[in-house]
Amino acid sequence: MDLDAAVRAADALAAARRVSALTGAGVSAESGVPTFRGPGGLWEGRRPEELASPVAFAADPELVWRFYDWRRTRLAGARPNAAHRALARLEQLVPSFELVTQNVDGLHAEAGSRRVVELHGNIWRVRCPRGCVDEIDRTAPLPPPLPPRCPRCRGPLRPGVVWFGEALPPGAFEAARRAAESAEVFLVVGTSGVVEPAASLARLAAGRGALVVEINPDVTALTDVAAISLRAGAGEALSAIVDRVEEARR
Ligand code: OAD
């Protein structure tokens, strides 16, 4: 990790009043959750776009549920890691902090983050597309047969996540846009930056004059927007940065 860049990022965070962060699957990688576009991300050789869509669900709800059951099972044993914990600590250190996540695993909240916008929903939610049922169910794997059925209308229930081609949860993008527009420092952590509209938030923040800090072991579609790029794992980089912010704010 470039220590000089980490120090610059920490100093900017320590001086900022308003900080926002956009996170992606890389933040949960160190909790043992495979990223979507990294090794182990394909399920039975299929890309997420082939499974996470209303068209795929209409064609084969059982197949789509088997994919989500697989992810739910991987997540059932996952615990927040150093990156989640550092972001939760940062929230306590900065006067105003907003966390926007593309992750559906709920690990930010479990680590103690309070202000979290879940842009893509939550994998533990199970809901009826007709609106009869909307509940949190942490059972993994779900008991067969799949798909689970709505107790009222008997139609197939679906995971409470956002699929490709669907609108984001009501209010979520507005809250995320406000977070991007108002940030003095905008962290982009563990996302490939290829899925919209989430990725546009980093560009929006940069366009409004925020210092964009990227933390990712690889170059991404958002690297060109970042004023500071840290090529490191999220746990190591965020722990070091937030330790320094903590010292500065003492
Ligand atoms: P991706 O799988 O596209 O990208 C994960 C990123 O995490 C990559 O850029 C990796 O380099 C990086 N990464 C891996 N290990 C890391 C670590 N230890 N620390 C930091 N970064 C690390 O996942 P997302 O960008 O989150 O959407 O994908 C965006 C959306 O596409 C997801 O929310 C999901 C998916 O299809 C929906 O399901 C709607």
PDB file of C-alpha atoms and ligand atoms in Angstrom:
ATOM      1  CA  MET A   1       0.000   0.000   0.000  1.00  0.00           C
ATOM      2  CA  ASP A   2       1.179   3.523  -0.796  1.00  0.00           C
ATOM      3  CA  LEU A   3       1.542   4.912   2.735  1.00  0.00           C
ATOM      4  CA  ASP A   4       1.882   8.493   1.575  1.00  0.00           C
ATOM      5  CA  ALA A   5      -1.463   8.226  -0.256  1.00  0.00           C
ATOM      6  CA  ALA A   6      -3.054   6.632   2.818  1.00  0.00           C
ATOM      7  CA  VAL A   7      -1.837   9.533   4.973  1.00  0.00           C
ATOM      8  CA  ARG A   8      -3.223  12.079   2.497  1.00  0.00           C
ATOM      9  CA  ALA A   9      -6.567  10.287   2.513  1.00  0.00           C
ATOM     10  CA  ALA A  10      -6.637  10.161   6.314  1.00  0.00           C
ATOM     11  CA  ASP A  11      -5.738  13.836   6.654  1.00  0.00           C
ATOM     12  CA  ALA A  12      -8.496  14.816   4.233  1.00  0.00           C
ATOM     13  CA  LEU A  13     -10.992  12.706   6.190  1.00  0.00           C
ATOM     14  CA  ALA A  14      -9.853  14.171   9.496  1.00  0.00           C
ATOM     15  CA  ALA A  15     -10.425  17.688   8.195  1.00  0.00           C
ATOM     16  CA  ALA A  16     -13.761  16.991   6.481  1.00  0.00           C
ATOM     17  CA  ARG A  17     -17.195  17.720   7.878  1.00  0.00           C
ATOM     18  CA  ARG A  18     -19.145  15.669   5.340  1.00  0.00           C
ATOM     19  CA  VAL A  19     -17.917  12.300   4.145  1.00  0.00           C
ATOM     20  CA  SER A  20     -19.682   9.676   2.070  1.00  0.00           C
ATOM     21  CA  ALA A  21     -18.684   6.213   0.942  1.00  0.00           C
ATOM     22  CA  LEU A  22     -19.784   3.918  -1.856  1.00  0.00           C
ATOM     23  CA  THR A  23     -19.035   0.271  -1.219  1.00  0.00           C
ATOM     24  CA  GLY A  24     -19.236  -2.895  -3.292  1.00  0.00           C
ATOM     25  CA  ALA A  25     -18.646  -6.615  -3.020  1.00  0.00           C
ATOM     26  CA  GLY A  26     -14.894  -6.164  -2.388  1.00  0.00           C
ATOM     27  CA  VAL A  27     -15.675  -4.870   1.110  1.00  0.00           C
ATOM     28  CA  SER A  28     -17.164  -8.242   1.998  1.00  0.00           C
ATOM     29  CA  ALA A  29     -14.489 -10.290   0.212  1.00  0.00           C
ATOM     30  CA  GLU A  30     -12.457 -10.560   3.417  1.00  0.00           C
ATOM     31  CA  SER A  31     -15.552 -11.998   5.145  1.00  0.00           C
ATOM     32  CA  GLY A  32     -15.384 -14.896   2.695  1.00  0.00           C
ATOM     33  CA  VAL A  33     -18.134 -13.666   0.373  1.00  0.00           C
ATOM     34  CA  PRO A  34     -17.171 -14.047  -3.282  1.00  0.00           C
ATOM     35  CA  THR A  35     -17.315 -10.885  -5.393  1.00  0.00           C
ATOM     36  CA  PHE A  36     -19.472 -10.988  -8.511  1.00  0.00           C
ATOM     37  CA  ARG A  37     -16.791 -10.470 -11.111  1.00  0.00           C
ATOM     38  CA  GLY A  38     -13.848 -12.021  -9.276  1.00  0.00           C
ATOM     39  CA  PRO A  39     -12.788 -15.654  -8.764  1.00  0.00           C
ATOM     40  CA  GLY A  40     -15.651 -17.790  -7.439  1.00  0.00           C
ATOM     41  CA  GLY A  41     -18.252 -15.215  -8.463  1.00  0.00           C
ATOM     42  CA  LEU A  42     -19.829 -17.297 -11.179  1.00  0.00           C
ATOM     43  CA  TRP A  43     -22.505 -19.695 -10.052  1.00  0.00           C
ATOM     44  CA  GLU A  44     -22.731 -22.821 -12.187  1.00  0.00           C
ATOM     45  CA  GLY A  45     -20.849 -20.896 -14.880  1.00  0.00           C
ATOM     46  CA  ARG A  46     -23.451 -18.150 -15.082  1.00  0.00           C
ATOM     47  CA  ARG A  47     -22.814 -14.408 -14.830  1.00  0.00           C
ATOM     48  CA  PRO A  48     -24.900 -12.379 -12.328  1.00  0.00           C
ATOM     49  CA  GLU A  49     -26.666 -10.585 -15.174  1.00  0.00           C
ATOM     50  CA  GLU A  50     -28.066 -13.925 -16.376  1.00  0.00           C
ATOM     51  CA  LEU A  51     -29.631 -14.726 -12.997  1.00  0.00           C
ATOM     52  CA  ALA A  52     -30.381 -11.401 -11.350  1.00  0.00           C
ATOM     53  CA  SER A  53     -33.123 -10.243 -13.661  1.00  0.00           C
ATOM     54  CA  PRO A  54     -36.923 -10.262 -13.820  1.00  0.00           C
ATOM     55  CA  VAL A  55     -36.697 -12.114 -17.144  1.00  0.00           C
ATOM     56  CA  ALA A  56     -34.614 -14.914 -15.604  1.00  0.00           C
ATOM     57  CA  PHE A  57     -37.013 -15.153 -12.655  1.00  0.00           C
ATOM     58  CA  ALA A  58     -40.088 -15.319 -14.883  1.00  0.00           C
ATOM     59  CA  ALA A  59     -38.447 -18.025 -16.983  1.00  0.00           C
ATOM     60  CA  ASP A  60     -37.141 -20.174 -14.118  1.00  0.00           C
ATOM     61  CA  PRO A  61     -37.837 -19.008 -10.533  1.00  0.00           C
ATOM     62  CA  GLU A  62     -36.362 -22.192  -9.084  1.00  0.00           C
ATOM     63  CA  LEU A  63     -33.021 -21.619 -10.814  1.00  0.00           C
ATOM     64  CA  VAL A  64     -32.870 -18.017  -9.640  1.00  0.00           C
ATOM     65  CA  TRP A  65     -33.724 -19.059  -6.080  1.00  0.00           C
ATOM     66  CA  ARG A  66     -31.039 -21.746  -6.117  1.00  0.00           C
ATOM     67  CA  PHE A  67     -28.523 -19.008  -6.964  1.00  0.00           C
ATOM     68  CA  TYR A  68     -29.770 -16.790  -4.116  1.00  0.00           C
ATOM     69  CA  ASP A  69     -29.910 -19.744  -1.743  1.00  0.00           C
ATOM     70  CA  TRP A  70     -26.251 -20.399  -2.573  1.00  0.00           C
ATOM     71  CA  ARG A  71     -25.354 -16.784  -1.780  1.00  0.00           C
ATOM     72  CA  ARG A  72     -27.513 -16.821   1.360  1.00  0.00           C
ATOM     73  CA  THR A  73     -25.757 -19.985   2.514  1.00  0.00           C
ATOM     74  CA  ARG A  74     -22.337 -18.405   1.934  1.00  0.00           C
ATOM     75  CA  LEU A  75     -23.486 -15.368   3.901  1.00  0.00           C
ATOM     76  CA  ALA A  76     -25.058 -17.237   6.778  1.00  0.00           C
ATOM     77  CA  GLY A  77     -21.623 -17.843   8.309  1.00  0.00           C
ATOM     78  CA  ALA A  78     -20.090 -14.516   7.265  1.00  0.00           C
ATOM     79  CA  ARG A  79     -19.190 -11.914   9.882  1.00  0.00           C
ATOM     80  CA  PRO A  80     -18.206  -8.258   9.394  1.00  0.00           C
ATOM     81  CA  ASN A  81     -14.498  -7.801   8.730  1.00  0.00           C
ATOM     82  CA  ALA A  82     -11.970  -5.060   9.486  1.00  0.00           C
ATOM     83  CA  ALA A  83     -13.231  -2.941   6.572  1.00  0.00           C
ATOM     84  CA  HIS A  84     -16.837  -2.939   7.801  1.00  0.00           C
ATOM     85  CA  ARG A  85     -15.673  -2.151  11.313  1.00  0.00           C
ATOM     86  CA  ALA A  86     -13.413   0.700  10.155  1.00  0.00           C
ATOM     87  CA  LEU A  87     -16.292   2.299   8.231  1.00  0.00           C
ATOM     88  CA  ALA A  88     -18.524   2.026  11.303  1.00  0.00           C
ATOM     89  CA  ARG A  89     -15.790   3.720  13.362  1.00  0.00           C
ATOM     90  CA  LEU A  90     -15.388   6.452  10.752  1.00  0.00           C
ATOM     91  CA  GLU A  91     -19.086   7.258  11.030  1.00  0.00           C
ATOM     92  CA  GLN A  92     -18.513   8.085  14.698  1.00  0.00           C
ATOM     93  CA  LEU A  93     -15.512  10.300  13.934  1.00  0.00           C
ATOM     94  CA  VAL A  94     -16.912  12.501  11.184  1.00  0.00           C
ATOM     95  CA  PRO A  95     -19.645  15.088  11.843  1.00  0.00           C
ATOM     96  CA  SER A  96     -21.728  13.826   8.908  1.00  0.00           C
ATOM     97  CA  PHE A  97     -21.215  10.431   7.310  1.00  0.00           C
ATOM     98  CA  GLU A  98     -23.332   8.576   4.763  1.00  0.00           C
ATOM     99  CA  LEU A  99     -22.655   5.044   3.620  1.00  0.00           C
ATOM    100  CA  VAL A 100     -24.091   3.927   0.307  1.00  0.00           C
ATOM    101  CA  THR A 101     -23.664   0.244  -0.410  1.00  0.00           C
ATOM    102  CA  GLN A 102     -24.371  -1.971  -3.369  1.00  0.00           C
ATOM    103  CA  ASN A 103     -24.058  -4.965  -1.063  1.00  0.00           C
ATOM    104  CA  VAL A 104     -27.138  -6.887  -0.060  1.00  0.00           C
ATOM    105  CA  ASP A 105     -25.502  -8.813   2.788  1.00  0.00           C
ATOM    106  CA  GLY A 106     -26.356  -6.488   5.691  1.00  0.00           C
ATOM    107  CA  LEU A 107     -22.777  -6.679   7.035  1.00  0.00           C
ATOM    108  CA  HIS A 108     -22.336  -2.891   7.328  1.00  0.00           C
ATOM    109  CA  ALA A 109     -25.273  -2.650   9.730  1.00  0.00           C
ATOM    110  CA  GLU A 110     -24.023  -5.700  11.613  1.00  0.00           C
ATOM    111  CA  ALA A 111     -20.663  -3.962  12.071  1.00  0.00           C
ATOM    112  CA  GLY A 112     -22.401  -0.971  13.632  1.00  0.00           C
ATOM    113  CA  SER A 113     -22.889   1.446  10.731  1.00  0.00           C
ATOM    114  CA  ARG A 114     -26.085   3.388  11.352  1.00  0.00           C
ATOM    115  CA  ARG A 115     -26.643   5.490   8.256  1.00  0.00           C
ATOM    116  CA  VAL A 116     -26.637   2.960   5.452  1.00  0.00           C
ATOM    117  CA  VAL A 117     -28.386   3.260   2.097  1.00  0.00           C
ATOM    118  CA  GLU A 118     -28.816  -0.234   0.633  1.00  0.00           C
ATOM    119  CA  LEU A 119     -29.018   0.633  -3.051  1.00  0.00           C
ATOM    120  CA  HIS A 120     -29.591  -2.947  -4.183  1.00  0.00           C
ATOM    121  CA  GLY A 121     -31.829  -4.130  -1.349  1.00  0.00           C
ATOM    122  CA  ASN A 122     -31.148  -6.914   1.141  1.00  0.00           C
ATOM    123  CA  ILE A 123     -30.728 -10.598   0.402  1.00  0.00           C
ATOM    124  CA  TRP A 124     -32.457 -11.612   3.656  1.00  0.00           C
ATOM    125  CA  ARG A 125     -35.669  -9.947   2.583  1.00  0.00           C
ATOM    126  CA  VAL A 126     -38.238 -12.195   0.991  1.00  0.00           C
ATOM    127  CA  ARG A 127     -41.222 -10.578  -0.631  1.00  0.00           C
ATOM    128  CA  CYS A 128     -44.233 -11.264  -2.756  1.00  0.00           C
ATOM    129  CA  PRO A 129     -44.098  -9.405  -6.082  1.00  0.00           C
ATOM    130  CA  ARG A 130     -47.813  -8.666  -5.561  1.00  0.00           C
ATOM    131  CA  GLY A 131     -47.122  -7.022  -2.218  1.00  0.00           C
ATOM    132  CA  CYS A 132     -48.775  -9.613   0.081  1.00  0.00           C
ATOM    133  CA  VAL A 133     -45.595 -10.423   2.062  1.00  0.00           C
ATOM    134  CA  ASP A 134     -42.375  -8.530   2.780  1.00  0.00           C
ATOM    135  CA  GLU A 135     -40.289  -9.960   5.618  1.00  0.00           C
ATOM    136  CA  ILE A 136     -36.740 -10.639   6.754  1.00  0.00           C
ATOM    137  CA  ASP A 137     -35.984 -14.364   6.738  1.00  0.00           C
ATOM    138  CA  ARG A 138     -32.471 -15.418   7.657  1.00  0.00           C
ATOM    139  CA  THR A 139     -33.054 -19.088   6.868  1.00  0.00           C
ATOM    140  CA  ALA A 140     -30.370 -20.539   4.647  1.00  0.00           C
ATOM    141  CA  PRO A 141     -30.744 -22.714   2.742  1.00  0.00           C
ATOM    142  CA  LEU A 142     -34.478 -22.235   2.359  1.00  0.00           C
ATOM    143  CA  PRO A 143     -36.468 -25.418   2.859  1.00  0.00           C
ATOM    144  CA  PRO A 144     -37.465 -27.052  -0.428  1.00  0.00           C
ATOM    145  CA  PRO A 145     -39.353 -26.842  -2.661  1.00  0.00           C
ATOM    146  CA  LEU A 146     -38.077 -23.716  -4.367  1.00  0.00           C
ATOM    147  CA  PRO A 147     -39.361 -21.164  -5.139  1.00  0.00           C
ATOM    148  CA  PRO A 148     -40.978 -20.424  -1.774  1.00  0.00           C
ATOM    149  CA  ARG A 149     -44.667 -19.632  -2.184  1.00  0.00           C
ATOM    150  CA  CYS A 150     -46.645 -16.666  -0.899  1.00  0.00           C
ATOM    151  CA  PRO A 151     -48.913 -17.904   1.914  1.00  0.00           C
ATOM    152  CA  ARG A 152     -51.693 -15.621   0.637  1.00  0.00           C
ATOM    153  CA  CYS A 153     -51.693 -15.683  -3.175  1.00  0.00           C
ATOM    154  CA  ARG A 154     -49.577 -18.855  -3.674  1.00  0.00           C
ATOM    155  CA  GLY A 155     -47.449 -17.055  -6.278  1.00  0.00           C
ATOM    156  CA  PRO A 156     -43.632 -17.362  -6.142  1.00  0.00           C
ATOM    157  CA  LEU A 157     -41.945 -15.170  -3.525  1.00  0.00           C
ATOM    158  CA  ARG A 158     -38.780 -13.356  -4.615  1.00  0.00           C
ATOM    159  CA  PRO A 159     -35.610 -12.119  -2.933  1.00  0.00           C
ATOM    160  CA  GLY A 160     -35.814  -8.473  -1.814  1.00  0.00           C
ATOM    161  CA  VAL A 161     -32.883  -7.423  -3.962  1.00  0.00           C
ATOM    162  CA  VAL A 162     -32.724  -5.188  -7.009  1.00  0.00           C
ATOM    163  CA  TRP A 163     -32.325  -6.965 -10.313  1.00  0.00           C
ATOM    164  CA  PHE A 164     -30.818  -5.717 -13.534  1.00  0.00           C
ATOM    165  CA  GLY A 165     -33.371  -3.601 -15.339  1.00  0.00           C
ATOM    166  CA  GLU A 166     -35.324  -2.791 -12.153  1.00  0.00           C
ATOM    167  CA  ALA A 167     -35.756   0.485 -10.316  1.00  0.00           C
ATOM    168  CA  LEU A 168     -33.863   1.010  -7.069  1.00  0.00           C
ATOM    169  CA  PRO A 169     -35.837   0.967  -3.790  1.00  0.00           C
ATOM    170  CA  PRO A 170     -37.942   4.133  -3.435  1.00  0.00           C
ATOM    171  CA  GLY A 171     -35.883   6.986  -2.045  1.00  0.00           C
ATOM    172  CA  ALA A 172     -32.611   5.052  -2.090  1.00  0.00           C
ATOM    173  CA  PHE A 173     -31.056   6.728  -5.094  1.00  0.00           C
ATOM    174  CA  GLU A 174     -32.207  10.188  -3.957  1.00  0.00           C
ATOM    175  CA  ALA A 175     -30.530   9.620  -0.585  1.00  0.00           C
ATOM    176  CA  ALA A 176     -27.400   8.319  -2.311  1.00  0.00           C
ATOM    177  CA  ARG A 177     -27.315  11.286  -4.679  1.00  0.00           C
ATOM    178  CA  ARG A 178     -27.607  13.730  -1.787  1.00  0.00           C
ATOM    179  CA  ALA A 179     -24.734  11.896  -0.082  1.00  0.00           C
ATOM    180  CA  ALA A 180     -22.570  12.173  -3.211  1.00  0.00           C
ATOM    181  CA  GLU A 181     -23.451  15.811  -3.856  1.00  0.00           C
ATOM    182  CA  SER A 182     -22.712  16.985  -0.343  1.00  0.00           C
ATOM    183  CA  ALA A 183     -19.511  15.037   0.359  1.00  0.00           C
ATOM    184  CA  GLU A 184     -16.169  16.741   0.755  1.00  0.00           C
ATOM    185  CA  VAL A 185     -14.467  13.359   0.675  1.00  0.00           C
ATOM    186  CA  PHE A 186     -16.040  10.445  -1.200  1.00  0.00           C
ATOM    187  CA  LEU A 187     -14.655   6.960  -0.587  1.00  0.00           C
ATOM    188  CA  VAL A 188     -15.088   4.297  -3.272  1.00  0.00           C
ATOM    189  CA  VAL A 189     -14.305   0.922  -1.769  1.00  0.00           C
ATOM    190  CA  GLY A 190     -14.336  -2.549  -3.274  1.00  0.00           C
ATOM    191  CA  THR A 191     -16.434  -1.933  -6.354  1.00  0.00           C
ATOM    192  CA  SER A 192     -15.609  -2.515 -10.001  1.00  0.00           C
ATOM    193  CA  GLY A 193     -17.705   0.553 -10.821  1.00  0.00           C
ATOM    194  CA  VAL A 194     -19.418  -1.010 -13.799  1.00  0.00           C
ATOM    195  CA  VAL A 195     -23.008  -1.121 -12.553  1.00  0.00           C
ATOM    196  CA  GLU A 196     -25.165   1.982 -12.919  1.00  0.00           C
ATOM    197  CA  PRO A 197     -26.531   4.124 -11.443  1.00  0.00           C
ATOM    198  CA  ALA A 198     -24.281   3.313  -8.451  1.00  0.00           C
ATOM    199  CA  ALA A 199     -21.059   4.062 -10.320  1.00  0.00           C
ATOM    200  CA  SER A 200     -22.338   7.466 -11.442  1.00  0.00           C
ATOM    201  CA  LEU A 201     -22.310   8.576  -7.785  1.00  0.00           C
ATOM    202  CA  ALA A 202     -18.517   8.729  -7.761  1.00  0.00           C
ATOM    203  CA  ARG A 203     -18.507  10.861 -10.910  1.00  0.00           C
ATOM    204  CA  LEU A 204     -21.171  13.106  -9.420  1.00  0.00           C
ATOM    205  CA  ALA A 205     -19.148  13.561  -6.238  1.00  0.00           C
ATOM    206  CA  ALA A 206     -15.992  14.352  -8.200  1.00  0.00           C
ATOM    207  CA  GLY A 207     -17.906  16.808 -10.391  1.00  0.00           C
ATOM    208  CA  ARG A 208     -19.101  18.599  -7.243  1.00  0.00           C
ATOM    209  CA  GLY A 209     -15.530  18.991  -6.046  1.00  0.00           C
ATOM    210  CA  ALA A 210     -15.254  16.072  -3.621  1.00  0.00           C
ATOM    211  CA  LEU A 211     -11.904  14.432  -3.118  1.00  0.00           C
ATOM    212  CA  VAL A 212     -12.555  10.902  -4.398  1.00  0.00           C
ATOM    213  CA  VAL A 213     -10.469   8.199  -2.712  1.00  0.00           C
ATOM    214  CA  GLU A 214     -10.538   4.729  -4.212  1.00  0.00           C
ATOM    215  CA  ILE A 215      -9.557   1.630  -2.246  1.00  0.00           C
ATOM    216  CA  ASN A 216      -9.242  -1.460  -4.406  1.00  0.00           C
ATOM    217  CA  PRO A 217      -6.445  -3.938  -5.151  1.00  0.00           C
ATOM    218  CA  ASP A 218      -7.182  -3.477  -8.878  1.00  0.00           C
ATOM    219  CA  VAL A 219      -7.672  -0.663 -11.329  1.00  0.00           C
ATOM    220  CA  THR A 220     -11.399  -0.137 -11.955  1.00  0.00           C
ATOM    221  CA  ALA A 221     -13.781   1.789 -14.171  1.00  0.00           C
ATOM    222  CA  LEU A 222     -13.745   4.533 -11.505  1.00  0.00           C
ATOM    223  CA  THR A 223      -9.982   4.847 -11.060  1.00  0.00           C
ATOM    224  CA  ASP A 224      -9.842   7.776 -13.468  1.00  0.00           C
ATOM    225  CA  VAL A 225     -12.239   9.720 -11.208  1.00  0.00           C
ATOM    226  CA  ALA A 226     -10.167   9.179  -8.064  1.00  0.00           C
ATOM    227  CA  ALA A 227      -7.711  11.796  -6.859  1.00  0.00           C
ATOM    228  CA  ILE A 228      -6.180   9.199  -4.555  1.00  0.00           C
ATOM    229  CA  SER A 229      -6.036   5.505  -5.455  1.00  0.00           C
ATOM    230  CA  LEU A 230      -4.983   2.984  -2.858  1.00  0.00           C
ATOM    231  CA  ARG A 231      -4.108  -0.400  -4.326  1.00  0.00           C
ATOM    232  CA  ALA A 232      -4.838  -2.463  -1.251  1.00  0.00           C
ATOM    233  CA  GLY A 233      -7.402  -4.674   0.389  1.00  0.00           C
ATOM    234  CA  ALA A 234     -10.203  -2.768   2.089  1.00  0.00           C
ATOM    235  CA  GLY A 235      -9.526  -4.152   5.570  1.00  0.00           C
ATOM    236  CA  GLU A 236      -5.861  -3.192   5.666  1.00  0.00           C
ATOM    237  CA  ALA A 237      -6.302   0.209   4.026  1.00  0.00           C
ATOM    238  CA  LEU A 238      -9.382   1.351   5.938  1.00  0.00           C
ATOM    239  CA  SER A 239      -8.031   0.188   9.310  1.00  0.00           C
ATOM    240  CA  ALA A 240      -4.828   2.177   8.794  1.00  0.00           C
ATOM    241  CA  ILE A 241      -6.670   5.257   7.540  1.00  0.00           C
ATOM    242  CA  VAL A 242      -9.312   5.286  10.263  1.00  0.00           C
ATOM    243  CA  ASP A 243      -6.682   4.735  12.983  1.00  0.00           C
ATOM    244  CA  ARG A 244      -5.000   7.906  11.791  1.00  0.00           C
ATOM    245  CA  VAL A 245      -8.292   9.831  11.605  1.00  0.00           C
ATOM    246  CA  GLU A 246      -8.996   8.721  15.179  1.00  0.00           C
ATOM    247  CA  GLU A 247      -5.637  10.046  16.364  1.00  0.00           C
ATOM    248  CA  ALA A 248      -6.166  13.350  14.565  1.00  0.00           C
ATOM    249  CA  ARG A 249      -9.664  13.803  16.001  1.00  0.00           C
ATOM    250  CA  ARG A 250      -8.610  13.056  19.579  1.00  0.00           C
TER     251      ARG A 250
HETATM  252  P1  OAD B   1     -17.727  -6.685  -8.449  1.00  0.00           P
HETATM  253  O1  OAD B   1     -17.586  -8.145  -8.263  1.00  0.00           O
HETATM  254  O2  OAD B   1     -18.051  -6.193  -9.810  1.00  0.00           O
HETATM  255  O3  OAD B   1     -16.380  -5.946  -8.008  1.00  0.00           O
HETATM  256  C1  OAD B   1     -15.735  -6.224  -6.797  1.00  0.00           C
HETATM  257  C2  OAD B   1     -14.520  -5.330  -6.664  1.00  0.00           C
HETATM  258  O4  OAD B   1     -13.922  -5.590  -5.411  1.00  0.00           O
HETATM  259  C3  OAD B   1     -13.448  -5.536  -7.726  1.00  0.00           C
HETATM  260  O5  OAD B   1     -13.074  -4.284  -8.289  1.00  0.00           O
HETATM  261  C4  OAD B   1     -12.271  -6.142  -6.938  1.00  0.00           C
HETATM  262  O6  OAD B   1     -11.010  -5.714  -7.447  1.00  0.00           O
HETATM  263  C5  OAD B   1     -12.518  -5.560  -5.565  1.00  0.00           C
HETATM  264  N1  OAD B   1     -11.930  -6.313  -4.450  1.00  0.00           N
HETATM  265  C6  OAD B   1     -11.674  -7.651  -4.349  1.00  0.00           C
HETATM  266  N2  OAD B   1     -11.148  -7.946  -3.142  1.00  0.00           N
HETATM  267  C7  OAD B   1     -11.075  -6.772  -2.459  1.00  0.00           C
HETATM  268  C8  OAD B   1     -10.627  -6.418  -1.154  1.00  0.00           C
HETATM  269  N3  OAD B   1     -10.140  -7.321  -0.287  1.00  0.00           N
HETATM  270  N4  OAD B   1     -10.704  -5.111  -0.801  1.00  0.00           N
HETATM  271  C9  OAD B   1     -11.185  -4.177  -1.652  1.00  0.00           C
HETATM  272  N5  OAD B   1     -11.617  -4.470  -2.882  1.00  0.00           N
HETATM  273  C10 OAD B   1     -11.570  -5.739  -3.288  1.00  0.00           C
HETATM  274  O7  OAD B   1     -18.771  -6.176  -7.354  1.00  0.00           O
HETATM  275  P2  OAD B   1     -19.590  -4.808  -7.293  1.00  0.00           P
HETATM  276  O8  OAD B   1     -18.818  -3.686  -7.872  1.00  0.00           O
HETATM  277  O9  OAD B   1     -20.101  -4.669  -5.909  1.00  0.00           O
HETATM  278  O10 OAD B   1     -25.740  -5.961  -8.366  1.00  0.00           O
HETATM  279  O11 OAD B   1     -20.804  -5.171  -8.254  1.00  0.00           O
HETATM  280  C11 OAD B   1     -21.827  -4.238  -8.420  1.00  0.00           C
HETATM  281  C12 OAD B   1     -23.147  -4.926  -8.576  1.00  0.00           C
HETATM  282  O12 OAD B   1     -23.093  -5.914  -9.613  1.00  0.00           O
HETATM  283  C13 OAD B   1     -23.595  -5.731  -7.368  1.00  0.00           C
HETATM  284  O13 OAD B   1     -24.236  -4.948  -6.373  1.00  0.00           O
HETATM  285  C14 OAD B   1     -24.568  -6.687  -7.970  1.00  0.00           C
HETATM  286  C15 OAD B   1     -23.734  -7.132  -9.135  1.00  0.00           C
HETATM  287  O14 OAD B   1     -24.343  -7.778 -10.129  1.00  0.00           O
HETATM  288  C16 OAD B   1     -26.936  -6.538  -8.400  1.00  0.00           C
HETATM  289  O15 OAD B   1     -27.106  -7.682  -8.046  1.00  0.00           O
HETATM  290  C17 OAD B   1     -28.037  -5.638  -8.879  1.00  0.00           C
END
